[in-house]
Coordinates of C-alpha atoms in Angstrom, one line a residue:
Chain A
M1 CA -19.9 58.1 -112.6
P2 CA -20.3 53.8 -113.4
A3 CA -23.0 52.3 -111.6
V4 CA -21.0 49.5 -109.1
M5 CA -18.7 52.9 -108.3
R6 CA -22.1 54.7 -107.3
R7 CA -22.9 51.3 -105.6
T8 CA -20.0 51.2 -103.3
M9 CA -20.5 54.7 -101.7
A10 CA -23.6 53.3 -101.0
A11 CA -22.8 50.8 -99.6
V12 CA -19.9 52.5 -97.0
L13 CA -22.8 54.9 -96.9
I14 CA -24.7 52.1 -95.5
A15 CA -22.0 50.4 -93.2
G16 CA -21.6 54.3 -91.8
I17 CA -25.3 54.6 -90.5
V18 CA -24.9 51.4 -89.4
A19 CA -22.0 52.2 -87.3
L20 CA -24.5 55.8 -86.2
L21 CA -27.9 54.7 -86.1
P22 CA -27.9 51.7 -84.1
L23 CA -27.1 53.6 -81.3
P24 CA -27.9 51.6 -77.5
A25 CA -31.7 51.3 -76.9
W26 CA -32.2 53.7 -74.2
A27 CA -34.1 50.5 -72.3
G28 CA -32.9 48.9 -69.3
S29 CA -35.7 47.5 -67.5
C30 CA -35.2 49.6 -64.2
C31 CA -34.7 52.7 -66.9
G32 CA -38.1 51.4 -69.3
G33 CA -38.0 51.9 -73.1
G34 CA -37.2 50.5 -76.1
S35 CA -36.5 52.3 -79.5
A36 CA -36.1 51.0 -82.6
A37 CA -32.9 51.0 -84.1
G38 CA -32.4 53.8 -87.1
L39 CA -32.6 53.5 -91.1
V40 CA -32.5 55.2 -94.3
L41 CA -32.4 54.7 -97.8
P42 CA -29.6 54.2 -99.9
K43 CA -29.4 56.2 -103.3
F44 CA -30.5 53.8 -106.3
A45 CA -33.0 51.7 -104.0
Q46 CA -37.3 51.5 -104.2
S47 CA -37.5 50.2 -101.2
M48 CA -35.4 48.2 -98.1
I49 CA -36.2 46.7 -95.7
D50 CA -33.7 45.4 -92.6
M51 CA -33.8 42.9 -89.7
S52 CA -31.9 43.0 -86.7
F53 CA -31.1 41.1 -83.6
D54 CA -29.7 43.0 -80.4
V55 CA -28.2 41.3 -77.2
E56 CA -27.8 43.6 -74.5
R57 CA -25.5 42.8 -71.2
Y58 CA -25.5 46.1 -68.9
N59 CA -22.8 46.4 -66.5
G60 CA -23.2 48.7 -63.9
F61 CA -24.3 52.7 -64.0
W62 CA -23.0 56.1 -63.8
N63 CA -24.5 58.2 -60.7
Q64 CA -25.1 61.8 -60.6
D65 CA -21.8 62.5 -60.3
G66 CA -20.5 60.3 -63.1
D67 CA -18.2 58.1 -60.4
Y68 CA -18.8 54.6 -62.3
L69 CA -20.4 51.9 -59.6
H70 CA -21.0 47.9 -59.5
D71 CA -24.6 46.2 -59.7
P72 CA -24.7 43.6 -56.7
P73 CA -22.8 40.4 -57.1
G74 CA -25.0 37.9 -58.6
T75 CA -27.1 40.2 -60.9
D76 CA -27.5 39.1 -63.9
L77 CA -30.0 42.2 -67.0
R78 CA -30.1 41.3 -71.0
Q79 CA -32.0 42.8 -73.3
Y80 CA -32.7 41.1 -76.1
R81 CA -34.6 43.0 -79.1
L82 CA -35.7 41.6 -82.3
N83 CA -35.3 45.4 -85.1
L84 CA -37.8 45.6 -87.4
G85 CA -37.1 47.7 -90.4
Y86 CA -38.4 48.9 -93.7
A87 CA -37.5 52.4 -95.7
Q88 CA -39.6 52.8 -99.2
R89 CA -38.6 56.2 -101.3
L90 CA -41.7 58.6 -101.7
A91 CA -39.8 60.7 -104.6
K92 CA -36.6 61.6 -105.7
R93 CA -34.8 63.1 -102.7
W94 CA -37.8 61.9 -100.5
Q95 CA -38.1 58.2 -98.4
A96 CA -40.6 57.7 -95.7
T97 CA -39.0 54.7 -92.6
A98 CA -41.2 52.0 -90.6
S99 CA -39.1 50.7 -87.3
V100 CA -40.4 48.5 -84.5
P101 CA -38.4 46.3 -81.8
Y102 CA -39.9 43.9 -80.0
I103 CA -38.9 43.3 -76.7
W104 CA -37.3 40.8 -74.0
N105 CA -35.9 42.1 -70.8
D106 CA -34.3 38.7 -69.0
T107 CA -33.5 40.4 -65.0
T108 CA -31.9 38.2 -62.5
Y109 CA -30.7 39.6 -58.8
S110 CA -29.3 37.4 -55.9
G111 CA -32.7 37.7 -55.2
L112 CA -34.5 37.3 -57.9
S113 CA -35.6 36.9 -61.6
S114 CA -38.2 38.6 -63.8
R115 CA -38.6 37.0 -67.7
T116 CA -40.7 39.4 -69.7
S117 CA -41.6 40.6 -73.2
G118 CA -43.2 43.2 -75.6
I119 CA -43.6 45.5 -78.8
G120 CA -40.7 49.0 -78.0
D121 CA -41.7 51.5 -78.9
M122 CA -42.2 52.8 -82.9
A123 CA -40.9 55.4 -85.4
L124 CA -41.7 56.7 -87.8
G125 CA -39.3 58.9 -90.1
V126 CA -39.0 60.8 -93.4
W127 CA -35.4 61.7 -94.1
Y128 CA -34.4 64.6 -97.4
E129 CA -31.9 63.6 -100.2
A130 CA -29.7 67.2 -99.9
F131 CA -28.3 65.6 -103.2
D132 CA -29.3 63.8 -106.5
A133 CA -26.4 61.0 -106.6
T134 CA -23.8 60.0 -104.1
V135 CA -20.4 61.2 -105.2
C136 CA -17.3 58.8 -104.9
R137 CA -13.9 59.6 -105.1
L138 CA -11.3 56.6 -105.7
G139 CA -8.4 57.2 -104.1
W140 CA -6.3 61.0 -103.2
D141 CA -4.5 62.2 -106.6
D142 CA -5.7 65.3 -107.7
L143 CA -8.4 65.8 -104.9
S144 CA -10.0 69.3 -105.1
F145 CA -11.9 71.3 -103.4
R146 CA -15.0 70.6 -105.0
D147 CA -15.0 66.8 -103.9
L148 CA -14.2 66.9 -100.7
A149 CA -18.3 67.5 -100.5
P150 CA -20.5 65.8 -98.1
A151 CA -24.2 64.0 -98.8
A152 CA -25.4 65.9 -96.7
T153 CA -29.3 64.0 -95.3
F154 CA -31.5 65.5 -93.6
G155 CA -34.9 63.5 -91.5
L156 CA -37.4 64.3 -88.6
A157 CA -37.7 61.3 -86.4
L158 CA -41.2 60.7 -84.3
T159 CA -41.1 58.0 -82.2
V160 CA -44.5 56.9 -80.7
P161 CA -45.2 55.3 -78.2
T162 CA -45.9 52.1 -79.2
G163 CA -44.1 50.5 -75.6
I164 CA -45.3 48.9 -72.8
S165 CA -43.7 51.8 -70.0
P166 CA -44.4 52.5 -66.4
Y167 CA -47.8 54.3 -67.0
D168 CA -48.7 51.6 -68.8
N169 CA -51.4 48.2 -66.9
V170 CA -47.8 47.0 -65.7
N171 CA -47.1 45.5 -61.8
S172 CA -43.4 46.1 -62.4
S173 CA -40.4 48.3 -63.5
F174 CA -39.3 44.9 -65.1
D175 CA -41.8 44.6 -67.5
I176 CA -40.7 47.8 -69.6
T177 CA -40.5 48.1 -73.2
G178 CA -40.9 51.9 -74.3
R179 CA -41.0 55.4 -72.5
G180 CA -44.3 56.4 -73.1
F181 CA -43.6 59.7 -74.4
Y182 CA -44.6 60.4 -78.2
R183 CA -40.6 62.8 -79.7
L184 CA -40.2 64.1 -82.4
D185 CA -36.1 64.9 -84.1
A186 CA -34.4 65.7 -86.2
N187 CA -31.5 64.6 -87.9
M188 CA -28.5 65.5 -89.9
L189 CA -26.3 62.9 -91.2
L190 CA -22.6 63.7 -93.3
D191 CA -21.2 61.5 -94.9
K192 CA -18.2 61.7 -97.2
T193 CA -15.8 58.1 -98.8
I194 CA -12.7 58.9 -100.9
I195 CA -12.1 55.1 -101.4
P196 CA -11.2 53.5 -99.1
F197 CA -12.0 55.1 -96.4
G198 CA -15.7 56.9 -95.1
V199 CA -15.9 59.5 -92.8
S200 CA -19.8 60.4 -91.3
F201 CA -21.3 62.5 -88.6
L202 CA -24.2 62.2 -87.3
M203 CA -26.1 65.0 -84.9
S204 CA -29.7 64.8 -83.6
Y205 CA -31.6 67.2 -81.7
G206 CA -35.2 65.9 -79.9
K207 CA -37.6 67.4 -77.9
A208 CA -40.0 64.9 -76.1
F209 CA -44.2 65.8 -76.0
E210 CA -46.1 66.2 -72.6
R211 CA -48.2 64.1 -71.3
P212 CA -50.2 63.3 -68.5
V213 CA -50.2 60.7 -66.2
D214 CA -52.3 59.3 -63.8
R215 CA -50.6 55.9 -63.4
E216 CA -47.4 54.4 -61.8
Y217 CA -46.7 50.6 -62.6
G218 CA -49.8 49.9 -62.0
Q219 CA -50.9 51.6 -59.3
Y220 CA -53.8 55.4 -60.3
V221 CA -51.9 57.6 -59.3
Q222 CA -52.7 61.9 -58.1
P223 CA -52.6 63.1 -62.1
Y224 CA -49.4 64.8 -63.4
R225 CA -48.5 65.9 -66.0
K226 CA -44.5 65.4 -67.3
Q227 CA -42.3 66.2 -69.9
L228 CA -39.0 64.5 -70.3
G229 CA -35.9 66.5 -71.0
D230 CA -35.0 67.5 -74.6
R231 CA -31.9 64.6 -76.1
A232 CA -29.1 65.2 -77.4
T233 CA -27.2 62.9 -80.1
G234 CA -23.7 63.0 -82.0
S235 CA -21.8 60.0 -83.3
L236 CA -18.8 60.8 -85.0
A237 CA -18.3 57.7 -87.7
V238 CA -14.9 56.0 -90.2
S239 CA -15.0 52.9 -91.8
Y240 CA -12.4 51.0 -94.1
I241 CA -13.8 49.5 -97.6
Q242 CA -12.2 46.2 -98.4
Y243 CA -13.4 44.3 -101.4
L244 CA -13.3 40.4 -101.7
D245 CA -13.4 39.3 -104.5
I246 CA -14.8 35.0 -103.6
G247 CA -14.7 32.8 -106.9
S248 CA -16.9 34.9 -110.0
S249 CA -17.4 36.8 -107.4
R250 CA -16.8 40.7 -105.3
R251 CA -18.0 41.0 -101.9
I252 CA -17.4 44.6 -99.9
L253 CA -16.4 44.7 -96.5
T254 CA -16.2 47.8 -94.5
Y255 CA -15.1 48.6 -90.6
T256 CA -16.5 51.4 -88.8
A257 CA -15.2 52.8 -86.0
A258 CA -18.2 54.9 -84.5
F259 CA -17.7 57.9 -80.9
S260 CA -20.8 58.2 -79.8
E261 CA -22.2 60.7 -77.4
V262 CA -26.4 60.7 -76.3
W263 CA -27.0 63.8 -73.5
E264 CA -30.9 64.0 -72.4
G265 CA -32.0 67.0 -70.3
E266 CA -34.0 66.9 -66.5
S267 CA -37.6 65.6 -67.0
R268 CA -40.1 68.6 -65.8
I269 CA -43.0 67.0 -64.1
N270 CA -45.8 69.6 -63.3
G271 CA -43.5 72.1 -65.8
S272 CA -40.6 72.0 -62.8
A273 CA -37.7 70.2 -63.3
D274 CA -37.3 67.1 -62.0
P275 CA -33.2 66.9 -60.5
T276 CA -32.6 63.8 -59.4
S277 CA -34.1 62.8 -63.9
G278 CA -31.5 63.6 -67.1
F279 CA -28.2 60.8 -68.4
R280 CA -25.6 62.0 -70.8
K281 CA -23.9 58.5 -72.3
S282 CA -20.3 58.1 -74.5
S283 CA -19.7 54.9 -75.8
V284 CA -18.4 52.8 -78.9
T285 CA -18.9 50.6 -81.8
G286 CA -17.4 48.7 -83.8
T287 CA -18.5 47.3 -86.3
F288 CA -18.4 44.6 -90.4
A289 CA -20.5 45.2 -93.0
F290 CA -20.8 42.1 -95.7
S291 CA -22.4 43.5 -98.6
T292 CA -23.5 42.1 -102.5
L293 CA -21.6 44.3 -105.1
D294 CA -25.2 44.5 -107.0
R295 CA -26.2 45.9 -102.7
C296 CA -29.2 44.7 -102.1
W297 CA -27.7 42.5 -99.4
T298 CA -26.3 43.6 -96.3
V299 CA -24.7 41.3 -93.5
K300 CA -23.8 43.7 -90.7
A301 CA -22.5 42.8 -86.7
S302 CA -21.9 45.4 -84.9
W303 CA -20.4 45.3 -81.0
N304 CA -20.9 48.8 -79.2
H305 CA -19.4 48.9 -76.2
S306 CA -19.6 52.1 -73.7
I307 CA -16.6 52.7 -71.6
T308 CA -16.2 51.5 -68.1
S309 CA -14.9 54.6 -66.7
D310 CA -15.9 57.4 -64.3
G311 CA -16.8 60.4 -66.7
W312 CA -17.9 58.9 -69.4
G313 CA -21.6 59.1 -68.8
S314 CA -24.0 60.4 -65.8
N315 CA -27.2 58.6 -64.7
F316 CA -27.2 56.6 -66.3
P317 CA -26.5 51.8 -66.8
L318 CA -23.0 50.8 -68.6
S319 CA -24.0 47.8 -71.2
D320 CA -22.6 45.6 -74.3
I321 CA -24.6 46.0 -77.6
Y322 CA -23.9 43.0 -79.4
S323 CA -25.5 43.1 -83.1
L324 CA -26.5 40.4 -86.4
G325 CA -28.2 41.3 -89.1
V326 CA -29.1 41.7 -92.6
S327 CA -31.2 44.0 -95.0
R328 CA -32.3 43.7 -98.5
A329 CA -32.2 46.3 -101.1
F330 CA -34.4 46.5 -103.5
E331 CA -34.1 49.0 -107.2
Chain B
M1 CA -46.6 40.2 -103.5
P2 CA -44.0 41.1 -103.3
L3 CA -41.3 40.2 -100.2
N4 CA -40.9 44.4 -99.2
R5 CA -44.7 45.1 -99.3
I6 CA -45.6 41.4 -96.9
F7 CA -42.6 43.2 -94.8
L8 CA -44.7 46.4 -94.8
L9 CA -47.8 45.1 -94.1
L10 CA -46.5 43.2 -91.0
L11 CA -45.4 45.4 -89.5
V12 CA -48.6 47.7 -89.9
I13 CA -50.6 45.1 -88.9
L14 CA -48.4 43.4 -86.8
A15 CA -47.2 47.1 -84.6
P16 CA -50.4 47.4 -82.9
A17 CA -52.1 44.5 -81.8
C18 CA -48.8 44.1 -79.5
G19 CA -49.0 46.4 -77.3
N20 CA -51.1 47.8 -74.0
M21 CA -50.8 51.1 -75.7
R22 CA -53.6 52.7 -75.4
D23 CA -53.2 54.6 -72.9
D24 CA -49.8 55.4 -73.8
L25 CA -51.1 57.1 -77.4
F26 CA -54.2 58.4 -76.0
P27 CA -53.0 59.1 -72.5
S28 CA -56.0 60.9 -70.6
G29 CA -54.8 62.6 -67.5
A30 CA -57.9 61.5 -65.6
D31 CA -58.7 60.5 -61.5
R32 CA -59.2 56.9 -61.6
R33 CA -58.1 56.8 -58.2
P34 CA -60.3 54.3 -56.4
A35 CA -62.4 55.5 -52.8
V36 CA -60.5 53.9 -50.1
Q37 CA -63.2 52.6 -47.3
E38 CA -61.4 54.2 -43.7
G39 CA -60.4 51.5 -41.5
T40 CA -59.3 48.9 -44.9
I41 CA -56.0 47.4 -44.7
G42 CA -53.8 48.1 -47.6
P43 CA -51.0 49.8 -49.4
E44 CA -53.5 52.4 -51.0
V45 CA -53.7 55.9 -49.6
G46 CA -55.9 55.8 -46.3
Q47 CA -55.6 52.7 -45.6
Q48 CA -54.5 50.7 -42.6
A49 CA -50.5 50.1 -43.4
P50 CA -49.9 46.5 -43.7
D51 CA -48.2 45.3 -41.2
F52 CA -44.4 43.0 -42.4
T53 CA -41.9 41.9 -39.8
I54 CA -38.2 42.4 -41.8
S55 CA -34.4 42.0 -40.9
D56 CA -32.5 44.6 -41.6
S57 CA -28.6 45.3 -43.3
L58 CA -27.4 44.5 -39.8
G59 CA -29.0 42.0 -39.1
N60 CA -31.6 43.6 -36.2
T61 CA -35.6 43.4 -37.0
V62 CA -37.6 45.7 -37.7
T63 CA -41.5 45.6 -36.9
L64 CA -44.0 48.3 -39.1
S65 CA -45.9 48.5 -36.5
E66 CA -43.6 49.2 -33.6
T67 CA -41.7 51.4 -35.3
A68 CA -43.9 53.9 -36.3
P69 CA -45.1 55.1 -33.4
Q70 CA -41.7 56.1 -32.3
F71 CA -41.2 58.6 -35.2
R72 CA -44.5 61.5 -37.2
A73 CA -43.3 58.9 -39.8
V74 CA -42.1 56.4 -42.0
V75 CA -40.6 56.5 -45.3
L76 CA -40.1 53.1 -47.4
Y77 CA -38.5 53.6 -50.7
F78 CA -37.7 51.0 -52.9
T79 CA -34.6 50.1 -54.5
M80 CA -32.9 47.7 -56.8
W81 CA -29.5 50.1 -56.1
C82 CA -30.3 51.2 -60.1
P83 CA -29.0 55.1 -62.0
I84 CA -33.2 56.2 -60.9
C85 CA -32.8 54.9 -57.6
D86 CA -29.8 56.1 -57.2
S87 CA -30.2 59.1 -58.0
H88 CA -34.1 59.1 -56.6
M89 CA -31.8 58.0 -52.4
S90 CA -29.5 61.3 -53.0
H91 CA -31.4 64.0 -53.4
M92 CA -33.2 62.4 -50.4
R93 CA -29.9 62.6 -48.5
D94 CA -28.3 65.9 -49.2
S95 CA -31.9 67.2 -49.4
I96 CA -34.9 65.8 -47.3
I97 CA -33.6 63.9 -45.1
P98 CA -31.9 66.8 -42.9
L99 CA -35.8 68.1 -43.3
Y100 CA -37.3 65.5 -41.4
P101 CA -35.0 64.0 -38.6
D102 CA -38.4 63.2 -36.4
V103 CA -39.4 60.8 -40.2
R104 CA -37.8 57.4 -40.1
F105 CA -36.3 56.6 -44.7
F106 CA -35.9 53.0 -44.8
A107 CA -34.2 51.6 -47.8
V108 CA -36.0 48.6 -48.8
D109 CA -33.9 46.6 -51.3
Y110 CA -35.8 43.7 -53.3
V111 CA -32.9 41.8 -54.8
S112 CA -30.7 40.6 -53.4
G113 CA -30.7 37.2 -52.6
S114 CA -29.4 37.9 -49.0
V115 CA -29.1 40.4 -45.1
A116 CA -25.3 39.7 -46.3
A117 CA -26.2 40.8 -50.1
A118 CA -27.7 43.5 -49.2
R119 CA -25.0 44.7 -46.7
D120 CA -22.4 44.5 -49.9
A121 CA -24.7 46.7 -51.8
Q122 CA -25.2 49.0 -49.7
I123 CA -22.4 50.2 -48.8
S124 CA -20.7 49.3 -53.4
N125 CA -23.8 51.8 -53.5
G126 CA -22.4 54.6 -50.8
Y127 CA -25.3 54.3 -48.3
G128 CA -23.1 52.6 -46.0
G129 CA -23.5 55.6 -43.3
S130 CA -25.8 57.1 -44.9
P131 CA -28.6 57.4 -42.5
F132 CA -30.7 55.0 -44.3
T133 CA -31.8 51.4 -43.1
V134 CA -31.2 49.2 -45.3
L135 CA -33.8 46.6 -45.0
A136 CA -33.1 43.5 -46.4
D137 CA -36.6 42.1 -48.3
T138 CA -35.1 38.8 -50.2
Q139 CA -38.7 37.3 -50.4
Q140 CA -40.1 40.7 -51.4
T141 CA -43.1 40.5 -49.4
V142 CA -42.7 43.8 -48.8
L143 CA -42.3 44.6 -52.1
G144 CA -46.0 42.5 -53.0
T145 CA -47.8 43.7 -49.6
F146 CA -47.4 47.6 -50.9
H147 CA -47.9 46.8 -54.6
A148 CA -44.5 48.2 -54.9
T149 CA -41.5 48.4 -57.5
M150 CA -38.6 50.5 -59.0
G151 CA -38.8 53.6 -57.4
T152 CA -42.3 53.4 -54.9
T153 CA -41.8 55.9 -51.6
V154 CA -44.9 55.4 -49.2
V155 CA -44.8 56.9 -46.0
I156 CA -47.2 56.2 -43.2
D157 CA -48.4 58.0 -40.2
R158 CA -46.8 56.3 -36.1
T159 CA -50.9 55.8 -36.0
G160 CA -49.7 53.4 -39.5
I161 CA -52.2 55.0 -41.6
L162 CA -50.9 55.1 -45.0
R163 CA -50.4 59.4 -47.1
M164 CA -47.9 58.2 -50.1
N165 CA -47.7 56.0 -52.1
E166 CA -46.5 57.0 -55.3
D167 CA -43.2 57.2 -57.6
F168 CA -40.5 58.7 -56.1
K169 CA -40.2 61.2 -59.0
D170 CA -38.8 64.7 -58.3
G171 CA -39.5 65.2 -53.9
T172 CA -41.9 67.1 -54.5
R173 CA -44.5 65.1 -53.2
L174 CA -42.6 63.2 -50.7
T175 CA -41.6 66.7 -49.2
Q176 CA -45.9 67.6 -49.6
V177 CA -46.4 64.7 -48.0
L178 CA -44.5 65.2 -45.1
D179 CA -45.0 68.6 -44.3
A180 CA -48.7 67.8 -44.2
L181 CA -48.2 65.4 -41.3
P182 CA -50.4 65.8 -38.4

């Protein structure tokens, strides 16, 4: 396969992943918890750095029955995140990733306002690529069953509670940048491209580890044990690839639309289920990625939108997330 | 040193250096509640609750020292009308308040800037006709008095002694405290 074709495939794969993995950092100043955006190294690269900046603007919430409720009048809740990520190839099929966000909470109600910041929860990951080379199909002619086989990547990701959680020495829920729990996620990414189209599917399931709690928002309390609920994520993305000639150089534009569903089960306190916890959220994401033909540089912009209607989530805030990022891959 | 190595180094150095993270990385679970001297006034369990006077969302004045003796206990729940607050409040409304008719439940709105705004928030969130009386803490006075934040639940008995001051969580602790009241 020509190198250009392989790299085109890599570009599409990255664009798909960009659309899938930077799911909303499930953070609100009320709910706690920013998490780093995902990161996967393209097949041809030995390492990669990635930087992105998110602006998340909250817009009401779904209650436990799935009914959409507005925030009080005069409310403006925002979170800004600077995400830094690094990926390193360990072996032909193995790679490791690390990413961490820095978070600014900007909270305004009609009666008070607050601006706080801090590091968020770090994500460490290991990915296994179940393929030796990216397989790319140009067009639909003479398509065989073998051509339809997707590239599969499997990963484990550990969320490390480096953020400011409700269990740290903080004064208010407005200070929160992390959830305070270790969580291990198993991820599976399937991707298939038949130029100019691509389809990606991401599925993950995560389990948080139980921990003791002896303090809430700076106040020591009677110790208890708490475990967040299991979390499942599914996301489907479709992409369209376009080539653009600028002078003597060729660039790749990739447009991606994704639908994502996230569910988290009930927390457990001293072993008993907490009926007030757990959530579900559906969202759509549009991503535009601009890459050099050698795939070493990618600039991407995305918009994640919660569907402002009853039934598209429960017990969780709605938001729009605007993200702008750049990644640099090293061969 | 190549750019990618410098970046990795920065990531490794900056991440642990920036945070207030030790208690989350290595949580202890030890009981570190401070000893409380009986008879003192303050926000700790066992202390005499600081008195306050505040308007409810209908414009009526509520004074703790006048209200508490009329009931077996007074419960203050601090809300900013968020999803967690709503799930806590609806759980209380449906499963706890009916069990304790001799306890007065207040929701303290500390984010609305006026009594009218607190009333609007109460109605738009579906608590207009609820058993909660909403207090408009427009200057965050009560919030500061009890060192409270979103979800903080305070129980004050009829003598003015604080029996609980912590997050609502699943409501189990609240019912335990209410059941143990004299």
